[in-house]
Amino acid sequence: MNRNTKINVLLLLIVAALAVLPLALGLGDDKKEPFAGADAQAESAITEIEPDYEPWFSPLYEPPSGEVESALFALQAALGAGVLAYYFGLRRGRRQGAERLRAQDDAEGARPETEEV
């Protein structure tokens, strides 16, 4: 196994540990909903400080459950990742095409052209 493969495997193990350990060890502030989002935590902090607080706006769409909200967030993240992957792939393809064209032009300029009679 070469050095790059070892580094990649180590990084993959670290990422997996960062994802699994908090869930396995039960880490989280709240026992009822340990990994609530920042919006829910801010809402609970505001209601503790000012119980009569009235929000200025209401959401356009309120998901029926936390699972649906999480699924919509994951879908949004996947779409964003897809757009970024498409963009970077397109840039790389254009760069490779330009390099291939440049190499082809250099190769044609290096060999003498013969005319058929």
Coordinates of C-alpha atoms in Angstrom, one line a residue:
M1 CA 0.0 0.0 0.0
N2 CA 1.5 3.3 -1.0
R3 CA 1.7 6.4 1.1
N4 CA -1.3 8.2 -0.5
T5 CA -3.6 5.2 0.0
K6 CA -2.6 5.0 3.7
I7 CA -3.4 8.7 4.2
N8 CA -6.7 8.3 2.5
V9 CA -7.7 5.3 4.6
L10 CA -6.7 7.1 7.8
L11 CA -8.7 10.2 6.8
L12 CA -11.7 8.0 6.0
L13 CA -11.5 6.3 9.4
I14 CA -11.2 9.7 11.1
V15 CA -14.3 11.0 9.3
A16 CA -16.2 7.8 10.1
A17 CA -15.2 8.1 13.8
L18 CA -16.4 11.8 13.9
A19 CA -19.8 10.7 12.5
V20 CA -20.3 7.6 14.6
L21 CA -18.8 8.4 18.0
P22 CA -21.2 11.2 19.1
L23 CA -24.1 9.0 18.2
A24 CA -22.7 5.9 19.9
L25 CA -21.6 7.7 23.1
G26 CA -24.9 9.7 23.4
L27 CA -23.1 13.1 23.3
G28 CA -25.5 16.0 23.0
D29 CA -26.8 18.8 25.2
D30 CA -30.4 17.7 25.4
K31 CA -31.5 14.2 26.2
K32 CA -34.9 14.6 24.5
E33 CA -33.5 15.8 21.2
P34 CA -29.7 15.7 21.5
F35 CA -28.8 17.0 18.0
A36 CA -31.4 19.7 17.5
G37 CA -30.5 22.4 15.0
A38 CA -29.5 25.9 15.8
D39 CA -32.9 27.2 15.0
A40 CA -34.6 25.0 17.6
Q41 CA -32.0 25.9 20.2
A42 CA -32.4 29.6 19.5
E43 CA -36.2 29.3 19.8
S44 CA -36.0 27.6 23.2
A45 CA -33.4 30.1 24.4
I46 CA -35.7 33.0 23.4
T47 CA -38.7 31.5 25.1
E48 CA -36.8 31.0 28.3
I49 CA -35.6 34.7 28.3
E50 CA -38.9 36.2 27.1
P51 CA -41.9 33.9 27.4
D52 CA -44.3 36.5 25.7
Y53 CA -42.1 36.8 22.6
E54 CA -44.0 37.0 19.3
P55 CA -42.1 36.1 16.1
W56 CA -42.1 38.7 13.4
F57 CA -42.6 36.2 10.6
S58 CA -44.0 32.7 10.3
P59 CA -42.5 30.0 8.0
L60 CA -44.0 29.5 4.6
Y61 CA -44.0 25.8 5.0
E62 CA -43.8 23.9 8.3
P63 CA -42.7 20.2 7.9
P64 CA -44.9 17.7 9.7
S65 CA -42.0 16.2 11.7
G66 CA -38.3 16.6 12.4
E67 CA -37.6 13.6 10.1
V68 CA -39.2 15.4 7.1
E69 CA -37.3 18.5 8.0
S70 CA -34.0 16.6 8.1
A71 CA -34.8 14.9 4.8
L72 CA -35.5 18.2 3.1
F73 CA -32.2 19.6 4.5
A74 CA -30.3 16.5 3.3
L75 CA -31.9 16.9 -0.2
Q76 CA -30.9 20.6 -0.2
A77 CA -27.3 19.6 0.7
A78 CA -27.3 16.9 -2.0
L79 CA -28.5 19.3 -4.7
G80 CA -25.8 21.8 -3.7
A81 CA -23.1 19.1 -3.8
G82 CA -24.4 18.0 -7.2
V83 CA -24.2 21.6 -8.6
L84 CA -20.7 22.0 -7.2
A85 CA -19.5 18.7 -8.6
Y86 CA -21.0 19.5 -12.0
Y87 CA -19.2 22.9 -12.0
F88 CA -15.8 21.5 -11.0
G89 CA -16.2 18.6 -13.5
L90 CA -17.1 21.0 -16.2
R91 CA -14.0 23.2 -15.4
R92 CA -11.7 20.2 -15.4
G93 CA -13.1 18.9 -18.6
R94 CA -12.6 22.2 -20.3
R95 CA -9.1 22.5 -19.0
Q96 CA -8.3 18.9 -20.2
G97 CA -9.8 19.7 -23.6
A98 CA -7.7 22.8 -23.9
E99 CA -4.5 20.9 -22.9
R100 CA -5.3 18.2 -25.4
L101 CA -5.9 20.8 -28.2
R102 CA -2.6 22.6 -27.3
A103 CA -0.7 19.3 -27.3
Q104 CA -2.2 18.4 -30.7
D105 CA -1.3 21.8 -32.1
D106 CA 2.3 21.4 -30.7
A107 CA 2.6 17.9 -32.3
E108 CA 1.4 19.2 -35.6
G109 CA 3.8 22.1 -35.6
A110 CA 6.8 19.8 -34.7
R111 CA 6.6 17.4 -37.6
P112 CA 7.2 18.6 -41.1
E113 CA 4.2 18.6 -43.4
T114 CA 4.6 16.8 -46.7
E115 CA 2.5 17.5 -49.8
E116 CA 1.2 14.7 -51.9
V117 CA 1.7 15.1 -55.6

